[in-house]
Each structure stands twice: as C-alpha cells, then as structure tokens.
Coordinates of C-alpha atoms in Angstrom, one line a residue:
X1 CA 90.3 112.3 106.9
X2 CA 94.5 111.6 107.0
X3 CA 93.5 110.1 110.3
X4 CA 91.2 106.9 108.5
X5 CA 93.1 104.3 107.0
X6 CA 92.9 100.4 105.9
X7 CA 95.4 97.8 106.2
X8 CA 96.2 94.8 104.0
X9 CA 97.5 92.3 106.1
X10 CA 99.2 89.0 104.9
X11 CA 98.8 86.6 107.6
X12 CA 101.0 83.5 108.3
X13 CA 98.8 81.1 106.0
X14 CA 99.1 83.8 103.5
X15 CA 96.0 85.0 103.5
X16 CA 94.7 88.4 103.1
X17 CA 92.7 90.3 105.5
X18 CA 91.8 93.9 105.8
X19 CA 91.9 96.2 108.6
X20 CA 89.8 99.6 108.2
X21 CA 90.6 101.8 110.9
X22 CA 87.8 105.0 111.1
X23 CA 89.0 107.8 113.1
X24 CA 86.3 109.6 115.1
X25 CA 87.1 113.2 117.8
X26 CA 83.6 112.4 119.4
X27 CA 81.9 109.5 120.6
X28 CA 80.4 106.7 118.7
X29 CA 76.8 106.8 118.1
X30 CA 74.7 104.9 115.7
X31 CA 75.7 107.5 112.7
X32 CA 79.7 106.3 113.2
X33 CA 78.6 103.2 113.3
X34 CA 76.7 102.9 109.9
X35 CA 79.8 104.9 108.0
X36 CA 81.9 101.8 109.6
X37 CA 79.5 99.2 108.8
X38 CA 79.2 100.7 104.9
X39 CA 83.3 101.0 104.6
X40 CA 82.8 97.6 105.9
X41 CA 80.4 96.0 103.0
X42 CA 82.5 98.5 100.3
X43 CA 85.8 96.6 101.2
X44 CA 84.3 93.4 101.7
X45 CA 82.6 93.1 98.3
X46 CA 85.1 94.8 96.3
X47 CA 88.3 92.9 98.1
X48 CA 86.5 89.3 99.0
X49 CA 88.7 89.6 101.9
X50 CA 87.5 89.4 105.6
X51 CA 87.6 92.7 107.1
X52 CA 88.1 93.8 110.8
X53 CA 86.6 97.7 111.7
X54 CA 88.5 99.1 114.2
X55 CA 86.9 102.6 115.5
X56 CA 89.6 104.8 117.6
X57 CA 88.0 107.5 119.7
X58 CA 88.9 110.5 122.2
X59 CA 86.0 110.0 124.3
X60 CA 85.4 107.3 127.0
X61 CA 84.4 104.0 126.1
X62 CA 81.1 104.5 128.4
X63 CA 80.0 107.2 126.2
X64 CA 80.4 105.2 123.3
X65 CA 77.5 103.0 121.6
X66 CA 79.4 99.3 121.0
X67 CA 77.4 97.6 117.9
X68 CA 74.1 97.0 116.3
X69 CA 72.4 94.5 115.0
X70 CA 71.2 94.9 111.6
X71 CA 69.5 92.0 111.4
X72 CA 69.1 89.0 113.8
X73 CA 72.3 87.2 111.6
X74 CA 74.8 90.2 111.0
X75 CA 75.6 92.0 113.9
X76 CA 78.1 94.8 113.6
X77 CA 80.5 95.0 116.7
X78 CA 83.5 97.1 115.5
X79 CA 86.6 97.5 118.2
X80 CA 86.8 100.5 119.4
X81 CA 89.6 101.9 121.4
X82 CA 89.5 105.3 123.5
X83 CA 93.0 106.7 123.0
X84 CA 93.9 108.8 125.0
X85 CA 95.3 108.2 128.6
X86 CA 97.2 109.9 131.5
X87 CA 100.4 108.5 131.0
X88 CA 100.9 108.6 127.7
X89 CA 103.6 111.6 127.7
X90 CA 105.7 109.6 130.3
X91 CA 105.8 106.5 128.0
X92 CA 106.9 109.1 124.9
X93 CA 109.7 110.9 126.8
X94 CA 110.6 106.9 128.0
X95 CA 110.9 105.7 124.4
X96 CA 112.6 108.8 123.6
X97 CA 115.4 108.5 125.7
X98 CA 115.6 104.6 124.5
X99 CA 116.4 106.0 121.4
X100 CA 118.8 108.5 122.4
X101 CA 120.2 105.3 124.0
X102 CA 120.4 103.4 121.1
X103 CA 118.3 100.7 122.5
X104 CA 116.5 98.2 119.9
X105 CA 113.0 98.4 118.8
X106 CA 110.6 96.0 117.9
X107 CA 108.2 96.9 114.8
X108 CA 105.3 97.4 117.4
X109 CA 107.2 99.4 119.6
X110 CA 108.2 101.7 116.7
X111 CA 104.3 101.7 115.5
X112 CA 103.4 102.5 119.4
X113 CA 106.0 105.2 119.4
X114 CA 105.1 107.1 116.4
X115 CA 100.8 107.0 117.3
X116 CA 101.3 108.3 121.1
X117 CA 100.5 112.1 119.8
X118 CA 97.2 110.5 119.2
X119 CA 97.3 109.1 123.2
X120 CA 98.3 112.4 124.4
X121 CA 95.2 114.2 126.3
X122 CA 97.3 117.6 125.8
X123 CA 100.2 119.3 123.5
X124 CA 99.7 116.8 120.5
X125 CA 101.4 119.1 117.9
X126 CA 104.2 119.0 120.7
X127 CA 104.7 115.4 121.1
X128 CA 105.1 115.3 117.6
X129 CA 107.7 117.4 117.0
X130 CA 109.8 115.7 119.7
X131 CA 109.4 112.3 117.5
X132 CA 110.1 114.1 114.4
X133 CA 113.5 115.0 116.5
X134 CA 115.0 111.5 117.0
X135 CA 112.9 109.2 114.3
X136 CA 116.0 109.0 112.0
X137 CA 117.9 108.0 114.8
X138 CA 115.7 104.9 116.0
X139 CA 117.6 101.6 115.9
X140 CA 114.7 98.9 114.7
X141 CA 114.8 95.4 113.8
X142 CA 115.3 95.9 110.1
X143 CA 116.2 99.2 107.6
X144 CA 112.9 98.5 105.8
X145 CA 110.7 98.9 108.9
X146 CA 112.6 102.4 109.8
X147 CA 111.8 103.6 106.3
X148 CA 107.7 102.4 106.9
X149 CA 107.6 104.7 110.2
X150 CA 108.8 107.8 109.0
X151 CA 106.6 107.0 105.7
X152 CA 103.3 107.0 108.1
X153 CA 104.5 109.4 110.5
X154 CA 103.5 111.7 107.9
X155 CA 100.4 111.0 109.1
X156 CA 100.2 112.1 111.9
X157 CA 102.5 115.3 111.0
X158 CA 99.7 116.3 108.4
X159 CA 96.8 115.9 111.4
X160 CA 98.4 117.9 113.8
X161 CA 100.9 120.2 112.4
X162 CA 99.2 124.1 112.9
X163 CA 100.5 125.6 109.5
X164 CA 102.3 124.1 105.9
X165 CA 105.3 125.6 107.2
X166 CA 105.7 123.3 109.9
X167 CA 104.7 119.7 107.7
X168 CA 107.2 121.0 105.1
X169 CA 110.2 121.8 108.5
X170 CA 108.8 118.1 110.1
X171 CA 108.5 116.4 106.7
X172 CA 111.9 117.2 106.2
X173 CA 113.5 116.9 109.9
X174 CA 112.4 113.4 109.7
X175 CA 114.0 112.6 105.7
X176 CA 110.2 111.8 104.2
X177 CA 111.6 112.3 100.9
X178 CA 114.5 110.3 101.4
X179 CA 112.7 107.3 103.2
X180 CA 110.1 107.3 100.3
X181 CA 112.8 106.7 97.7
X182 CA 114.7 104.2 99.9
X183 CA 111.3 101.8 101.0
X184 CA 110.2 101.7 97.2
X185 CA 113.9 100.7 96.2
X186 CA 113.6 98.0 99.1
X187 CA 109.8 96.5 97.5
X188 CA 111.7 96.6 94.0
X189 CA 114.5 94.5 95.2
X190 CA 111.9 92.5 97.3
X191 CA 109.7 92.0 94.3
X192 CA 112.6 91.2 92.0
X193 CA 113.4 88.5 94.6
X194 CA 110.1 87.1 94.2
X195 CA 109.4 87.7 98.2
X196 CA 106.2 89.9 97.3
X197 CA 103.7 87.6 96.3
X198 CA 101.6 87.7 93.1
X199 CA 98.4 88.8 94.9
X200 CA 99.8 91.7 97.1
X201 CA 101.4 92.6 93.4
X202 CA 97.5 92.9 91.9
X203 CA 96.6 94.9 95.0
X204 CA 99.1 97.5 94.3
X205 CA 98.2 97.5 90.4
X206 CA 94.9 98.5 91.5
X207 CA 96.1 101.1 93.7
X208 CA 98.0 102.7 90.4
X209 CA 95.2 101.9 88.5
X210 CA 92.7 104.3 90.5
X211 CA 95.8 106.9 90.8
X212 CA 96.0 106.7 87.0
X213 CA 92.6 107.1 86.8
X214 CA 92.5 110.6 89.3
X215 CA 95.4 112.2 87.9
X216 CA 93.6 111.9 84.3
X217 CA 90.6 113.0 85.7
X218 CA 90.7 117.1 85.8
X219 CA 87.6 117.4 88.4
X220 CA 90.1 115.2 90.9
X221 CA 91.7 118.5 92.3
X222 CA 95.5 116.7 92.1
X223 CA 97.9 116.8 90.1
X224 CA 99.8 113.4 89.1
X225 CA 103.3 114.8 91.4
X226 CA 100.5 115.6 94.3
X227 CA 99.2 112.4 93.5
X228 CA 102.9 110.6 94.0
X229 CA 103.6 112.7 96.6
X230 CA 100.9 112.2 99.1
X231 CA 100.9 108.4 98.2
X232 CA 104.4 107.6 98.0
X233 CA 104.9 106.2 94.1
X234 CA 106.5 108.0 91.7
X235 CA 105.3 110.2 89.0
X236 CA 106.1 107.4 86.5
X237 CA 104.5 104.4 88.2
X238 CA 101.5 106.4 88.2
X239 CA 101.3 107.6 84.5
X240 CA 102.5 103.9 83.5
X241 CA 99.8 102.1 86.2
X242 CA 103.3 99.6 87.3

C-alpha cells in the first residue's frame, strides 16, 4: 500500500488538481478499475478538485483492460503505465555516474532517478541500494528539491527493502532524518514568506487534523511519534493540529 499515493498539484493559474496514483503487480481488470474509479469519486467530492487516476502496472499494456463506461456520460479511462522495461538498469548506472560527476539535475530527472527500481524487470532491492549510495550527493536545481527526493525515496526503500534492518541502514545512508527536519524548516520559512498560499495551508491543516484524529484514536495501531515519523511532521504539529 506505500506504493499508492496522491498528489496535490498547484498549477500555473494556481489552481489545484489532484493526481491519485494506484499501484497494481498484476494486470488491470475491471476490479482495479472500480477501486480507481471509487478513490476517484472519494477525492473528488471531498477535495472539489479535478482529479487525474493514474494506474502503474508490471504487466503489459495488452493484457491490461483500458476504461469502462459507467454510464453513457462518465467514462472512466485512467492512464496507465506498464513500468518496467529492458533498459532501465543502463539508464540507472547512467544517472549514477552523472552524479558521481557532479552533473546538474533537473526535478524530473531526480523524480526519474529515484522510481527506476520500480522500471527494473530484475534486482529491485539492488537498484535501490545503489541510489541510496549517492542520493546525498546529487547536485539538483534547488536544496529544497534534494530534501523532497530523499523524503519519497523512503518509499520506495520501505517496498522493496527484504528486512527492518535494511530500511533502518538505507533510511539512514540516505540522511531521512536529517532531510525531514531540513524540508519542514524550508516550508516554515516559505510559509513565513507568504510563498505557500492560504489554500495549500488548509490542505495541510486537514492532513494534521486526521493525524490528530489517529493518534487519539487507540484502535488506529500508531502511535503519535509513528505517526510523525512515517508522515514526516513532528510530534508537536500533530498533537497541536498546526
């Protein structure tokens, strides 16, 4: 489930759009569809934003079923992206010797880099342990986008990683702790620059307002420090819901 995640996106009129990104290891067939189509209506109706389903798979497109119609005026045709391919290895060890190399990254380069474990068709837990070996080292655009990849690469460290020893060793070879701390001291300054815009602010009440809500409730199975942990605020922000 670490794999499935949705995106608030502020575009360039400022609007706000959502991206929900399902996850699936076998191929899309009507039953994947209607679990997108329902994340789908949830988001919609609770957000009023436009959202945009994107289903990633490791099968091939041709074995995958593309939409349905649900009724003759909402048709449900999610993208859907088969992810693994043959050269995916040669464009890691590539983009790790750019590194090594100091060369510059753009933000979608570094987002490319850090998902290729999820392109590999072989030795995933591999590939990702080689990117945990040179992320602190990647020269990007701007600090704040460094500190956002090693943030989700811990993603992709808790899917593939074979026991806790290793996402503790990765977790740590890549500074998690250390990043979380530094991107949150980046959104305060941000936010006391008035660059982070009143409704992304409500967005991210909400989100300590249902953390508030889990680490109170005793049947949730976290406890608030898991809770800050796994979702990078602090203890504080969570028991204060700001």
């Amino acid at each position: 489930m670490r794999g499935d995640i949705a995106y608030f996106v502020m575009m360039d009129d400022a609007s706000i759009h959502i991206i929900n990104v399902e996850d699936e290891t076998s191929k899309v067939r009507k039953e994947e569809l209607d679990k997108a189509y329902k994340y789908k209506t949830l988001f919609m109706y609770n957000h009023w934003k436009p959202v945009l389903t994107v289903i990633t798979t490791t099968v091939p497109l041709d074995n995958c079923l593309k939409g349905i119609n649900y009724s003759q005026s909402d048709i449900f045709r999610p993208m859907i992206f088969s992810l693994p391919y043959d050269g995916a290895w040669n464009d890691l060890n590539n983009m790790v010797d750019r590194i090594n190399h100091q060369e510059l990254f753009t933000k979608t380069e570094g987002l490319e880099f850090i998902t290729l474990p999820r392109c590999c068709k072989n030795n995933q837990e591999l590939a990702v342990e080689k990117i945990c070996e040179v992320l602190p080292d990647i020269n990007v655009e701007n600090v704040f986008t460094k500190f956002e990849l090693i943030y989700c690469m811990q993603c992709l460290i808790h899917k593939y990683a074979k026991t806790d020893e290793d996402i503790l060793r990765l977790q740590e070879m890549i500074g998690l702790k250390e990043a979380k701390i530094e991107r949150m001291n980046i959104l305060d300054k941000a936010e006391a620059r008035g660059e982070i815009k009143g409704e992304i602010k409500g967005e991210i009440k909400g989100c300590l307002n249902i953390l508030n809500a889990w680490a109170n409730d005793p049947n949730s199975g976290y406890t608030v420090e898991e809770l800050a942990d796994k979702f990078g605020f602090t203890v504080e922000e969570i028991l204060n819901g700001k």
